[in-house]
Structure formats: C-alpha cells, structure tokens
Coordinates of C-alpha atoms in Angstrom, one line a residue:
Chain K
M25 CA 56.2 23.0 153.1
D26 CA 57.3 26.6 153.2
W27 CA 54.8 28.4 150.9
H28 CA 56.3 31.8 151.6
Q29 CA 59.9 30.6 150.4
L30 CA 58.3 29.1 147.5
W31 CA 56.3 32.3 146.5
E32 CA 59.3 34.5 147.0
I33 CA 61.3 32.6 144.5
V34 CA 58.5 32.2 142.2
S35 CA 57.5 35.9 142.1
A36 CA 61.2 37.4 142.3
P37 CA 60.9 39.7 139.2
D38 CA 64.0 38.3 137.6
N39 CA 62.6 34.8 137.8
V40 CA 59.2 35.8 136.1
P41 CA 60.9 35.2 132.7
I42 CA 61.6 31.5 133.7
V43 CA 57.9 31.0 134.9
A44 CA 56.9 32.5 131.6
L45 CA 59.3 30.0 129.9
L46 CA 57.5 27.0 131.7
F47 CA 54.4 28.0 130.0
F48 CA 55.7 29.0 126.6
V49 CA 58.0 26.1 125.9
P50 CA 55.4 23.5 126.4
F51 CA 52.7 25.7 124.7
Y52 CA 55.0 26.2 121.5
A53 CA 56.3 22.5 121.6
W54 CA 52.8 21.4 121.5
Y55 CA 52.0 23.9 118.9
G56 CA 54.8 22.5 116.9
F57 CA 54.2 19.0 117.4
R58 CA 50.6 19.2 116.7
Q59 CA 51.3 20.6 113.3
A60 CA 54.2 17.7 112.9
R61 CA 51.3 15.4 113.4
E62 CA 49.0 16.6 110.9
N63 CA 51.7 16.8 108.2
D64 CA 52.8 13.3 109.2
R65 CA 49.3 12.0 108.6
L66 CA 49.2 13.8 105.3
I67 CA 52.6 12.3 104.4
G68 CA 51.3 8.9 105.2
Q69 CA 48.3 9.4 103.1
L70 CA 50.3 10.6 100.0
E71 CA 52.6 7.7 100.4
A72 CA 49.8 5.4 100.4
D73 CA 48.4 7.0 97.4
P74 CA 50.9 7.8 94.7
Q75 CA 48.1 9.4 92.5
L76 CA 46.9 11.7 95.4
A77 CA 50.6 12.9 95.8
K78 CA 50.7 13.9 92.2
T79 CA 47.5 16.3 92.4
H80 CA 47.7 17.3 96.1
H81 CA 49.0 20.8 97.3
R82 CA 50.7 18.9 99.9
K83 CA 50.2 21.1 102.7
I84 CA 47.8 21.1 105.7
F85 CA 46.3 24.4 105.0
P86 CA 43.3 24.6 102.8
W87 CA 43.8 25.2 99.4
K88 CA 41.4 25.8 96.2
P89 CA 42.3 25.5 92.6
G90 CA 41.4 29.0 91.9
W91 CA 43.7 30.7 94.7
T92 CA 46.9 32.5 94.0
K93 CA 50.2 31.0 95.2
E94 CA 51.0 34.2 96.7
V95 CA 49.6 37.3 98.4
H96 CA 50.9 40.6 98.6
T97 CA 53.2 41.4 101.5
W98 CA 51.2 44.8 102.1
P99 CA 48.8 44.5 103.7
Y100 CA 48.6 40.5 104.4
L101 CA 52.0 40.4 106.2
M102 CA 52.8 43.8 107.5
R103 CA 49.3 43.9 109.4
I104 CA 50.3 40.9 111.4
E105 CA 53.7 42.3 111.9
F106 CA 52.0 45.4 113.0
L107 CA 49.5 43.7 115.4
A108 CA 52.5 41.9 116.8
A109 CA 54.4 45.0 117.4
I110 CA 51.3 46.4 119.3
I111 CA 50.7 43.3 121.4
V112 CA 54.3 42.8 122.3
T113 CA 54.4 46.8 123.2
V114 CA 51.2 46.5 125.4
L115 CA 52.6 43.4 127.2
L116 CA 55.8 45.0 127.8
I117 CA 54.2 48.3 129.3
V118 CA 51.9 46.5 131.3
W119 CA 54.7 44.1 132.6
S120 CA 56.9 47.2 133.3
L121 CA 54.1 49.1 135.2
T122 CA 53.3 46.1 137.6
L123 CA 56.7 44.8 138.3
N124 CA 60.0 46.6 139.0
A125 CA 63.3 45.6 137.9
P126 CA 65.3 44.6 140.9
L127 CA 68.0 46.7 142.3
E128 CA 70.0 45.2 145.1
E129 CA 72.4 47.2 147.6
L130 CA 75.4 48.8 146.2
A131 CA 78.0 46.4 144.9
N132 CA 80.2 45.4 147.7
P133 CA 83.2 43.2 147.1
N134 CA 83.3 42.6 150.8
L135 CA 79.9 41.2 151.1
T136 CA 79.2 37.8 149.1
M137 CA 75.7 37.2 147.9
N138 CA 74.5 33.8 148.9
P139 CA 73.6 32.3 146.7
A140 CA 75.4 34.4 144.0
K141 CA 73.7 33.7 140.7
A142 CA 74.5 34.3 137.3
P143 CA 71.7 35.9 135.2
W144 CA 68.8 33.5 134.6
Y145 CA 69.8 32.6 131.0
F146 CA 73.4 31.5 132.4
L147 CA 72.1 29.4 135.2
G148 CA 72.4 26.1 133.3
L149 CA 76.1 26.7 132.6
Q150 CA 76.4 27.6 136.5
E151 CA 74.5 24.4 137.2
M152 CA 77.1 22.6 135.0
L153 CA 79.7 24.0 137.6
V154 CA 78.6 21.3 140.1
Y155 CA 79.4 18.4 137.5
F156 CA 82.4 20.0 135.8
D157 CA 85.5 21.9 136.5
P158 CA 85.0 25.7 135.7
W159 CA 87.2 25.4 132.7
I160 CA 84.7 22.9 131.2
A161 CA 81.6 24.2 132.4
G162 CA 82.4 27.7 131.9
V163 CA 84.9 27.7 128.5
V164 CA 84.7 24.3 127.0
M165 CA 80.9 23.6 127.2
P166 CA 79.9 26.9 126.0
S167 CA 82.2 27.0 123.2
L168 CA 81.1 23.3 122.3
I169 CA 77.4 24.4 122.3
I170 CA 78.0 27.2 120.2
V171 CA 80.2 25.2 117.5
G172 CA 77.7 22.4 117.9
L173 CA 74.7 24.4 117.0
M174 CA 76.8 25.8 114.0
V175 CA 77.6 22.4 112.5
I176 CA 73.9 21.0 112.6
P177 CA 73.0 22.2 109.2
Y178 CA 76.3 20.6 107.9
I179 CA 75.9 17.3 109.6
D180 CA 72.2 16.7 109.0
V181 CA 72.1 15.2 105.7
N182 CA 68.5 14.1 105.9
P183 CA 66.9 16.1 103.0
L184 CA 63.3 15.8 104.2
G185 CA 61.5 18.0 106.6
A186 CA 62.8 21.4 104.9
G187 CA 60.3 23.9 105.6
Y188 CA 57.4 22.0 107.5
Y189 CA 56.9 20.5 110.7
T190 CA 57.5 16.8 110.8
W191 CA 58.2 14.2 113.5
K192 CA 58.0 11.0 111.4
Q193 CA 60.9 12.1 108.8
R194 CA 63.3 13.7 111.4
K195 CA 63.0 11.5 114.7
F196 CA 66.4 11.5 115.6
S197 CA 67.6 14.9 114.8
I198 CA 64.3 16.4 116.6
A199 CA 64.8 14.0 119.5
T200 CA 68.4 15.3 119.9
F201 CA 67.7 18.6 119.7
A202 CA 64.7 18.7 122.0
F203 CA 66.9 16.8 124.5
G204 CA 69.7 19.2 124.3
F205 CA 67.3 22.2 124.3
I206 CA 64.6 21.1 126.8
V207 CA 66.4 18.8 129.1
L208 CA 70.2 19.8 129.1
W209 CA 69.6 23.7 128.7
L210 CA 66.0 24.6 130.1
V211 CA 65.7 22.1 132.8
M212 CA 69.1 22.9 134.0
V213 CA 68.2 26.8 133.9
V214 CA 65.2 25.9 136.1
I215 CA 67.0 23.9 138.4
G216 CA 69.6 26.7 138.8
T217 CA 66.7 29.1 139.5
F218 CA 64.4 27.3 141.7
I219 CA 66.1 24.7 143.2
R220 CA 69.6 25.8 144.0
G221 CA 69.7 27.8 147.2
P222 CA 72.3 29.2 149.6
G223 CA 75.8 27.5 149.1
W224 CA 74.3 26.3 145.7
M225 CA 72.6 23.4 147.6
W226 CA 69.7 21.3 146.5
F227 CA 66.5 22.7 148.0
W228 CA 63.3 21.2 146.8
P229 CA 60.5 23.7 145.9
G230 CA 58.9 24.6 149.3
Q231 CA 61.9 23.7 151.2
T232 CA 63.3 26.6 153.3
W233 CA 66.4 28.2 152.0
D234 CA 68.6 27.5 155.0
P235 CA 72.0 29.5 154.7
S236 CA 73.4 27.2 157.6
K237 CA 72.4 23.9 156.1
V238 CA 75.1 21.4 155.8
V239 CA 75.0 18.3 153.8
F240 CA 77.4 15.4 154.3
E241 CA 78.2 14.7 150.6
P242 CA 81.0 12.4 150.5
N243 CA 82.4 13.4 147.1
R244 CA 84.4 10.5 145.7
D245 CA 86.4 10.0 142.4
L246 CA 85.8 7.1 140.3
P247 CA 89.7 6.0 140.9
D248 CA 88.9 5.8 144.8
I249 CA 86.1 3.2 144.4
F250 CA 88.8 1.0 142.7
H251 CA 91.3 1.9 145.3
I252 CA 93.8 3.7 143.0
T253 CA 95.8 6.0 145.0
S254 CA 99.1 7.0 143.1
M255 CA 98.7 10.0 140.8
L256 CA 100.0 8.0 137.8
G257 CA 97.5 5.2 138.2
K258 CA 94.8 7.8 138.4
G259 CA 95.6 9.4 135.3
I260 CA 95.9 6.1 133.4
F261 CA 92.8 4.7 135.0
G262 CA 91.0 7.8 134.0
A263 CA 92.2 8.0 130.4
V264 CA 91.0 4.2 130.0
A265 CA 87.8 4.9 131.9
M266 CA 87.1 7.9 129.3
G267 CA 88.3 5.7 126.6
I268 CA 85.8 3.0 127.4
Y269 CA 83.0 5.6 127.8
T270 CA 83.9 7.3 124.5
M271 CA 83.7 3.7 122.8
A272 CA 80.5 2.7 124.5
A273 CA 78.8 6.0 123.6
W274 CA 80.1 6.0 120.2
Y275 CA 78.7 2.2 119.5
G276 CA 75.4 3.3 121.2
I277 CA 75.0 6.5 118.9
H278 CA 76.2 4.6 115.9
K279 CA 73.3 1.7 116.8
L280 CA 70.5 4.4 117.2
I281 CA 71.4 6.2 113.8
T282 CA 71.5 3.0 111.9
A283 CA 68.5 1.4 113.9
T284 CA 65.8 1.6 111.1
P285 CA 66.1 1.4 107.3
F286 CA 65.3 5.1 106.9
N287 CA 68.0 5.8 109.3
R288 CA 70.4 3.4 107.4
K289 CA 69.4 5.3 104.2
I290 CA 70.3 8.8 105.7
Y291 CA 73.5 7.5 107.1
A292 CA 74.6 6.1 103.9
R293 CA 74.6 9.6 102.5
M294 CA 76.9 10.9 105.4
S295 CA 80.4 11.6 104.5
F296 CA 83.3 10.4 106.7
I297 CA 83.8 14.1 108.0
Q298 CA 80.3 14.6 108.7
Y299 CA 80.0 11.3 110.6
I300 CA 83.1 11.8 112.6
T301 CA 81.9 15.3 113.6
M302 CA 78.5 14.4 114.6
Q303 CA 79.8 11.5 117.0
T304 CA 82.3 13.8 118.6
F305 CA 79.7 16.3 119.4
L306 CA 77.2 13.6 120.4
V307 CA 79.7 11.7 122.6
L308 CA 80.6 15.0 124.4
M309 CA 77.0 16.1 124.8
L310 CA 76.2 12.7 126.2
L311 CA 79.0 13.2 129.0
L312 CA 77.0 16.0 130.7
P313 CA 73.9 13.9 131.4
I314 CA 76.2 10.9 132.3
K315 CA 78.2 12.9 134.7
I316 CA 74.9 14.4 136.2
L317 CA 73.5 10.8 136.8
I318 CA 76.9 9.4 138.6
R319 CA 77.2 12.4 140.6
H320 CA 73.7 12.3 141.9
L321 CA 73.3 8.5 142.1
F322 CA 76.8 7.4 143.4
R323 CA 78.2 10.8 144.6
I324 CA 81.0 10.4 142.1
K325 CA 83.0 13.7 141.3
Y326 CA 85.9 12.9 138.9
I327 CA 86.4 10.2 136.4
W328 CA 89.8 11.4 135.2
I329 CA 92.3 13.0 137.5
T330 CA 95.6 14.5 136.2
P331 CA 97.8 16.9 137.6
W332 CA 96.7 19.6 135.0
F333 CA 92.9 19.0 134.7
N334 CA 90.1 16.9 136.3
V335 CA 87.2 15.5 134.1
Chain C
M152 CA 50.6 71.7 87.6
A153 CA 46.9 72.7 87.9
R154 CA 47.7 75.1 90.7
A155 CA 50.6 76.6 89.0
G156 CA 48.3 77.1 85.8
S157 CA 45.4 79.1 87.8
A158 CA 47.8 81.0 89.7
G159 CA 49.4 82.4 86.5
K160 CA 46.1 83.4 85.1
A161 CA 44.9 85.1 88.2
G162 CA 48.2 87.1 87.9
E163 CA 47.6 88.1 84.6
S164 CA 44.0 89.4 85.4
M165 CA 45.4 91.3 87.9
A166 CA 48.0 93.0 85.8
D167 CA 45.2 93.9 83.3
E168 CA 42.8 95.8 85.6
P169 CA 44.4 99.0 85.9
S170 CA 44.3 99.6 82.1
T171 CA 40.5 98.6 81.8
N172 CA 39.5 101.0 84.7
G173 CA 42.0 103.6 84.1
E174 CA 39.6 106.5 84.3
K175 CA 38.5 105.9 87.8
K176 CA 40.4 107.6 90.5
G177 CA 40.6 108.2 94.0
L178 CA 39.1 106.3 97.1
A179 CA 36.6 104.4 95.5
A180 CA 38.9 103.2 92.9
L181 CA 41.6 101.8 95.4
V182 CA 38.6 100.1 97.4
E183 CA 37.5 98.6 94.2
E184 CA 41.1 97.4 93.5
A185 CA 41.3 95.9 96.8
R186 CA 38.0 94.0 96.4
E187 CA 39.3 92.7 93.0
D188 CA 42.4 91.4 94.8
A189 CA 40.5 89.8 97.8
K190 CA 38.3 88.0 95.2
V191 CA 41.3 86.5 93.4
L192 CA 42.9 85.5 96.7
K193 CA 39.7 83.7 97.6
E194 CA 39.5 81.9 94.4
K195 CA 43.3 81.0 94.8
A196 CA 42.6 79.8 98.3
K197 CA 39.3 77.7 97.4
E198 CA 41.3 75.9 94.7
E199 CA 44.1 75.1 97.2
V200 CA 41.7 73.7 99.6
E201 CA 40.4 71.6 96.7
T202 CA 43.8 70.0 96.2
L203 CA 44.0 69.2 99.8
K204 CA 41.3 66.8 99.4
Q205 CA 43.7 64.9 97.4
P206 CA 47.0 65.1 99.8
Q207 CA 48.6 62.3 97.6
K208 CA 48.8 64.9 94.6
T209 CA 50.7 67.3 96.6
Q210 CA 54.3 68.0 96.1
L211 CA 55.0 67.3 99.8
Y212 CA 53.4 63.9 99.6
K213 CA 55.1 62.8 96.5
S214 CA 58.5 63.9 97.7
I215 CA 58.0 61.8 100.7
F216 CA 56.6 58.8 99.5
R217 CA 57.6 58.6 95.8
V218 CA 54.5 56.4 94.8
K219 CA 50.9 56.8 95.2
H220 CA 48.9 54.8 97.6
D221 CA 45.8 53.1 96.0
D222 CA 44.2 49.8 95.9
S223 CA 46.2 48.5 92.8
E224 CA 48.3 45.6 92.6
R225 CA 51.4 47.7 91.3
S226 CA 50.7 50.3 94.3
R227 CA 50.8 47.6 96.9
A228 CA 54.0 46.1 95.6
L229 CA 55.8 49.8 95.5
G230 CA 54.8 50.5 98.8
V231 CA 56.7 47.8 100.1
L232 CA 59.7 47.9 97.3
S233 CA 60.1 51.6 97.4
N234 CA 60.2 52.1 101.3
V235 CA 63.6 51.8 102.7
F236 CA 62.0 50.4 106.0
F237 CA 59.8 47.8 104.4
H238 CA 61.7 46.8 101.4
L239 CA 63.5 43.8 103.4
H240 CA 60.1 42.3 102.7
P241 CA 59.5 40.9 99.1
A242 CA 56.5 42.3 97.5
K243 CA 54.6 38.8 97.6
I244 CA 54.9 36.0 99.8
N245 CA 53.7 32.3 99.8
R246 CA 50.3 32.6 100.9
D247 CA 50.4 30.3 103.7
A248 CA 53.7 31.9 105.1
V249 CA 51.8 34.6 106.9
R250 CA 50.1 32.1 109.0
Y251 CA 51.2 32.6 112.7
A252 CA 51.3 28.8 113.3
Y253 CA 54.3 28.4 111.2
T254 CA 56.7 31.1 112.2
W255 CA 55.4 31.9 115.6
G256 CA 56.4 35.6 114.7
M257 CA 59.4 35.0 117.0
G258 CA 62.3 36.4 114.7
G259 CA 60.2 39.4 113.9
I260 CA 59.3 39.9 117.6
T261 CA 63.3 39.5 118.5
F262 CA 64.2 42.4 115.9
Y263 CA 61.0 44.5 117.3
L264 CA 62.5 43.9 120.9
F265 CA 66.1 45.0 119.8
L266 CA 64.4 48.4 118.5
V267 CA 62.7 49.0 121.6
L268 CA 65.8 48.2 123.5
T269 CA 67.7 50.6 121.6
L270 CA 65.3 53.3 122.0
T271 CA 64.9 52.8 125.8
G272 CA 68.5 52.2 126.1
V273 CA 69.7 55.6 124.3
L274 CA 67.1 57.4 126.8
L275 CA 68.5 55.6 129.8
M276 CA 72.2 56.8 128.6
F277 CA 71.1 60.3 129.2
Y278 CA 70.7 59.6 133.0
Y279 CA 73.6 57.3 133.5
H280 CA 77.3 57.7 134.3
P281 CA 79.7 54.6 133.9
T282 CA 81.7 55.6 136.6
K283 CA 81.8 53.7 140.5
G284 CA 79.8 55.5 142.9
Q285 CA 77.8 57.6 140.3
A286 CA 76.4 54.7 138.5
Y287 CA 74.4 53.4 141.3
R288 CA 73.2 56.8 142.3
D289 CA 72.1 57.5 138.7
I290 CA 69.7 54.6 139.0
I291 CA 68.5 55.3 142.4
Y292 CA 67.9 58.9 140.8
L293 CA 66.3 57.2 137.7
M294 CA 63.9 55.1 139.5
N295 CA 62.7 57.7 142.2
D296 CA 62.8 61.4 140.5
V297 CA 63.2 61.2 136.7
P298 CA 59.7 61.2 135.1
F299 CA 58.8 57.8 133.8
G300 CA 62.5 56.8 134.8
R301 CA 61.3 53.8 136.6
L302 CA 59.1 52.7 133.6
L303 CA 62.0 53.2 131.4
R304 CA 64.3 51.3 133.4
N305 CA 61.6 48.3 133.8
M306 CA 60.8 48.3 130.1
H307 CA 64.7 47.9 129.1
R308 CA 65.0 45.2 131.6
W309 CA 61.9 43.3 130.7
A310 CA 62.3 43.6 126.9
A311 CA 65.8 42.2 127.4
H312 CA 64.4 39.1 129.1
L313 CA 61.8 38.7 126.7
M314 CA 64.3 39.0 123.8
V315 CA 66.1 36.2 125.1
I316 CA 63.0 34.3 125.5
A317 CA 62.0 35.1 121.8
V318 CA 65.5 34.2 120.4
W319 CA 65.4 30.7 122.1
L320 CA 61.9 30.1 120.7
H321 CA 63.0 31.5 117.4
M322 CA 65.7 28.9 117.2
F323 CA 63.4 26.0 118.5
R324 CA 61.0 26.8 115.7
V325 CA 63.6 27.1 113.1
F326 CA 64.9 23.7 114.1
L327 CA 61.6 22.2 114.3
T328 CA 60.7 23.2 110.6
G329 CA 64.2 22.0 109.4
S330 CA 64.7 25.6 108.0
Y331 CA 68.2 25.4 108.5
K332 CA 68.7 22.8 105.7
K333 CA 70.3 23.9 102.3
P334 CA 70.4 26.7 101.2
R335 CA 70.2 28.2 104.5
E336 CA 73.1 26.6 106.5
F337 CA 75.0 29.7 106.8
N338 CA 72.2 31.9 107.9
W339 CA 71.7 29.5 110.8
C340 CA 75.3 30.1 111.8
V341 CA 74.7 33.9 111.7
G342 CA 71.7 33.1 113.8
V343 CA 73.7 31.2 116.4
V344 CA 76.4 34.3 116.6
L345 CA 73.2 36.5 117.0
L346 CA 72.0 34.3 119.7
V347 CA 75.2 34.6 121.8
L348 CA 75.5 38.4 121.0
T349 CA 71.9 38.7 122.6
L350 CA 72.9 36.7 125.7
L351 CA 76.1 38.7 126.0
L352 CA 74.3 42.0 125.6
S353 CA 71.9 41.1 128.2
F354 CA 75.0 40.0 130.6
T355 CA 77.0 43.2 130.0
G356 CA 74.0 45.4 130.9
Y357 CA 73.6 43.2 134.2
L358 CA 76.5 44.9 135.6
L359 CA 75.5 48.5 135.0
P360 CA 73.4 49.4 137.9
D361 CA 76.5 48.5 139.8
D362 CA 74.6 46.6 142.7
Q363 CA 75.0 43.5 144.6
L364 CA 73.3 41.5 141.8
G365 CA 75.2 42.4 139.0
F366 CA 78.5 42.6 140.6
W367 CA 78.4 38.9 141.8
A368 CA 77.0 37.8 138.5
V369 CA 79.7 39.2 136.7
T370 CA 82.2 38.2 139.0
V371 CA 80.8 34.4 138.7
G372 CA 80.9 34.9 134.9
T373 CA 84.4 36.4 134.5
N374 CA 85.7 33.9 137.1
M375 CA 84.9 31.2 134.4
A376 CA 87.0 33.5 132.0
N377 CA 89.9 33.0 134.4
A378 CA 89.6 29.4 134.2
T379 CA 90.0 29.1 130.5
P380 CA 92.5 26.6 129.4
I381 CA 95.8 28.0 127.9
L382 CA 94.3 31.7 128.2
G383 CA 93.3 31.9 132.0
A384 CA 95.5 32.0 135.1
G385 CA 93.4 29.6 136.7
G386 CA 92.9 27.1 133.8
P387 CA 94.6 24.0 132.8
F388 CA 98.2 24.9 131.4
G389 CA 97.6 28.5 132.3
M390 CA 100.2 28.7 135.2
Q391 CA 102.7 26.6 133.0
L392 CA 102.6 29.3 130.1
G393 CA 103.3 32.1 132.9
L394 CA 99.8 33.5 133.1
T395 CA 98.9 35.4 136.2
N396 CA 95.6 37.4 137.4
Y397 CA 97.2 40.3 135.7
N398 CA 97.9 39.2 132.2
D399 CA 95.2 36.6 131.5
V400 CA 91.9 36.8 129.6
R401 CA 89.9 37.8 132.5
F402 CA 92.3 40.8 133.1
A403 CA 91.3 41.9 129.4
L404 CA 87.9 41.6 130.0
L405 CA 87.7 43.5 133.3
G406 CA 90.6 46.0 133.0
G407 CA 91.7 44.5 136.2
S408 CA 91.5 41.4 138.5
I409 CA 88.3 42.2 139.9
V410 CA 85.2 43.9 138.9
D411 CA 86.0 47.6 139.6
A412 CA 85.9 50.8 137.9
N413 CA 87.5 49.9 134.6
A414 CA 85.2 46.9 134.3
L415 CA 82.1 49.2 134.6
L416 CA 83.3 51.3 131.7
R417 CA 84.2 48.2 129.5
A418 CA 80.9 46.7 130.3
Y419 CA 79.3 49.9 129.4
I420 CA 80.9 50.2 126.1
W421 CA 80.4 46.7 125.1
H422 CA 77.0 47.0 126.1
C423 CA 75.9 50.4 124.6
L424 CA 78.4 50.6 121.4
A425 CA 80.5 47.6 120.4
I426 CA 77.9 44.6 120.6
P427 CA 75.1 46.5 119.4
I428 CA 76.8 47.5 116.2
I429 CA 78.3 44.0 115.6
A430 CA 74.7 42.8 116.3
S431 CA 73.2 45.4 113.8
V432 CA 75.6 44.3 111.1
L433 CA 74.8 40.7 111.7
M434 CA 71.3 41.3 111.7
G435 CA 71.5 43.1 108.4
L436 CA 73.3 40.1 106.9
H437 CA 70.8 37.8 108.7
F438 CA 67.9 39.5 107.2
W439 CA 69.5 39.9 103.7
R440 CA 70.4 36.2 103.6
V441 CA 66.6 35.3 104.6
R442 CA 65.8 36.9 101.2
K443 CA 68.7 35.7 99.1
D444 CA 68.2 32.1 100.2
G445 CA 64.7 32.1 98.8
G446 CA 62.5 33.9 101.5
I447 CA 61.0 32.4 104.4
S448 CA 61.4 28.6 104.3
G449 CA 57.8 27.4 104.4
P450 CA 55.3 26.1 104.9
A451 CA 56.7 24.1 101.9
P452 CA 54.8 21.2 100.4
V453 CA 55.7 17.8 102.2
M454 CA 58.3 15.8 100.7
L455 CA 58.0 12.0 100.5
E456 CA 60.6 9.4 101.3
S457 CA 60.4 7.9 97.9
E458 CA 61.4 11.3 96.5
I459 CA 64.7 11.8 98.0
K460 CA 67.2 12.5 95.0
P461 CA 70.5 10.4 95.0
E462 CA 73.1 12.7 96.7
R463 CA 75.4 14.8 94.6
K464 CA 79.1 14.2 95.2
I465 CA 81.6 16.8 94.3

C-alpha cells in the first residue's frame, strides 16, 4: 500500500473537485431521494383515501388554512440568494487562499506528459477511449450524450412527477438517468482521475504509479475467437453481431418499459417516433457498459471490424 | 418641495432687510447685515440636515431608486419589479419554492459563479498576453509579483471547477424533480447547451497558461476532433474525402496542425469573448423562459396515477 502515492493523487489541487464530488453527489442524491420517499408515502396515503386527496394540500411541507399560497420575493427569496452568494464567496476565498492552482513547466511538444490527462470533467470521455476508437469516444459519444439529453423531455411521456421529487411514479426514467449520470459519467471520471496512471494503465488506489509497468493484455477481437480471418468475413460477422446485440438490447428494453401495468399505461401514450428515438438512444447507451464488461472480462477489443472503422 | 419653499422665503427676507434698516450706516450696519445672513444660512442648513434624516425623500434617492422603500406590500413588489437587476424575479413566489430542499440553489449558484468568473477573468486579462512565450511568463509574474495575483488566479480556477460541479448538480436536480416536463421542454434543451458551453469555457481556459498540463490536455482533446468522421483527417471516411491534417476540423480549431501560437490566440478569443457572449445570450433566454414557463417548477402538489388525463393527439 503506497499511501504517499494515494495522497499525491487525492490531494492534487486539480483533483479536489472530484474529491468534493464524491461527497456532494451522494449527499444530494440522498437529499433528493429522502424527499422522494416522503412524497411517495404521501401519494400512497392519498391514493388509499380519495376523500383526503380532495382536501389535502398535497405537499410534504407544512400548511395551514390561513396561510397565503405565495410569499414576497423580497425579502423571502432574495435573502436566501444573498446568503448563498456570501457562502459561496467565502468558500471560494478560503479555497483560493489554501490551495494554489497548478502550474506545470512551460509547454513542451517534445516532452509528453505521462499520463497526459484531459481536464477532470472530460476524463469520462478519455476513459471511453479505452473501449472505443477516438471517433466514437471523442465525437460520436459526446454528440449522442448532448442530443440524448435534449430529447429526454420529448420522449418522457409520463405526466406524473412534474415539479416534485418522486421515485414510485418515475422509476424507469430516474433509474436510467441515475445510471447514465452516476455510473456512466461520474464513475468514469473517478476512474480516469484516481485509477488511471502512466500509460493510462489501471492502478488500484494505493498502488505505486510505475511508469515502466508493462501489462500483458492480449487484446483480441470478437471475430478472432470464432477464427474468422478474412476481412470480408470480419465485416459480415461484426455486422451480424451488432445486429444481434441491437435486437437483444431492444427486446430487453422493451420488456423493461412494459414490465408493470403502470409502465404499460405510459408506453401506450408513446408515439411511434418517440418509441423509436428512445430505443435508439438506450441501445446505444447500453453499448458502453457492454463494451466495458467484455473488455475487462474477456479482453475483447472490437466487435465489428471493417476497413473504414472499428466498433 | 419643502426645501425649495423655505429657501424662497429666506431669499425674500434678505431682500427686504436694507429697506427696513435703511438709516443705519457704516461698520455696525455691515456687521449686523452679515449676522443676519449667517442666521438665515444657519436656518437653511438646519432644515437641510433635517431632510437628511429622511434620505428616501431626497431628489438623489428618488432619481436612483424610483420607488420608496418601506414595509408595505406594494413597495416590496416594486422593489423587485422596478429594479433592472432584480426584475428577473417575480414579485411573489410559491411559498415552498424558497425552500433550499427543493432547488438546492444550484442554478443560482452557477449564475453567481459565472459573475465571479467574469469579474476575476477581466482582472486577469489586464496581466495576460495570449502570445507564445509571453503567456507563461505572465502567469509566473501574476503568481509571484502582482498584488493578490495568486489569489485572483486561484479564485478564477476554483470558481470554474465549482461552476462545473454546480451545473451538473443543477441538471441532476432538474431531472429528479421532473422539471423538464411540459411546458419546460425547450428550456431544458437551452440548459443542455449551457452545460456544454460551461465545459467548453473551462476547457478553452485550460490552455491559456501555456504549461504542460494545458498543452497536453488540449492536444488530447483536439486529437479527438482529428478523428471526427467525415470532418477529420484521421476519422472514418476522412482520408477518402481528401482531408489532411492541414484542412480538417482540427486545423480549424487550432489554426494549425499542432497546439501552437495560433491555437493559444484562438483559445483566448473563444474563452474571453465568443463563448461568454453566446453563454450570456443563452442565459438570458434560460432565465426568461423560466419565468414565461410559469416560474420555478415546484414544489408542486403531487399528482396521482388516477388523475392522468387522456393524452391529446394533434
């Protein structure tokens, strides 16, 4: 156990935001889900008692008959904003007084940094480079993430859960988003920051970052396992394999979104275009964890090999 | 008005004096006159001091703030509505919407950090030349010789990181509360673009110190542009379309085939001018849409499954 190495990584000034994220994200996830649980309990109560549903103010916050529904922005909101601004400023000044922004040697194209890392918020993308070619990891995936985020409001046809925390009413969408945000984005950022060392090799926390470490990782491609050697054969095999994956993933996702009566009710509200769009994005999104798994478990690099691109 | 009136009266009495005391002559008369004048001035000054006890009634105050500040409901509303900086707020909001538990304050914090970054960024621009060789020296100078230079640079760096975190958490909260649902779909899309711009702002700033960290980070980043399908020389179908390292999308980003002087200038302009302007416009749109879409999304009363209305087909 190399504590010095661990401390060096954790305390690197530019890594502090990720250390902060390790606290912030679980805290806010808990904070949100706690309110979701309370709301779900209230929803359960109201569903069981229609009479109560007619009179209840339907929030988990206290309410009394005489109270006004609205309050003045000045001072009730603006004092909070002012307070938040002060707290952030104080935090920022203390942080800036105690930790210096890093400055390395003068840029030198002849001396490659090892590891050469992108800024921490892009390390998820850099980590994807391990599993995909640069054009997928660096261009297609980011574009898909951006467009995928933008289509969310147009494919989420569930009218429930607008404006309050809930889990019960939006299980599928929340689970999907949490998986994408926390597992596929934040965990990848954490891996890229804390785990990846020189040569972008895997070093467990506490393991010394040895620049001369050589790992024998026999990278195979899926066609190799089936002893396909011709280029044409690899191309056709890959297309078939991707087709099978797409169908399997499509079927699995379909089963999931029609699993419960409630899910089926929401599914029935979906238009054909909405359904196709959602399936396309989810199938592509699932490709990432699948490739991560087959890479780490079976050391398989590519599924589909063509003269122009590899997947 | 009261001041103007009394001043007029004082002026009249001064004009009357020589005629009533016409027979007195010489030094004694002059002294008497001066004493009278002093008395009038003193009265005036006293009156003016009195008005200072109510600064809200002065012309100066009224010209700046337009409405008086007191405890009345009307004045509270006007205090927000008649102020250009505050008028993005509605006069009144849902009583539970002010709870920290609902919004986590992340959107507001993001905006505040943008303001901090603009301020510290402009100050940093005074000490920085976006030229190869000079840029790195400027940072060394900033950190070691400029008063508060190190604090300034640190604040800019950490505020940028904090902004990225705040933006992510803001998005997370908006998702968890389903706040992107009708009628806020479009504003979510604007938010996604703003999220990307925040990351790009941070990324373009990374190169500016012209050190090894920024150089290699941007090299790694722009090499991905080189791998863009159809647009990059190293990407699928790039070669077939006649792209080289000297005419592809990476060349356009860097102004060259490697990260060098042109790249530094381009990063500088994107970072200090282009992206902040685009982001500001979109922020204006984002905030305006928050209001137009009915203000902050909640905490809304919970809706029950049995209350789902049948969907409306076009």
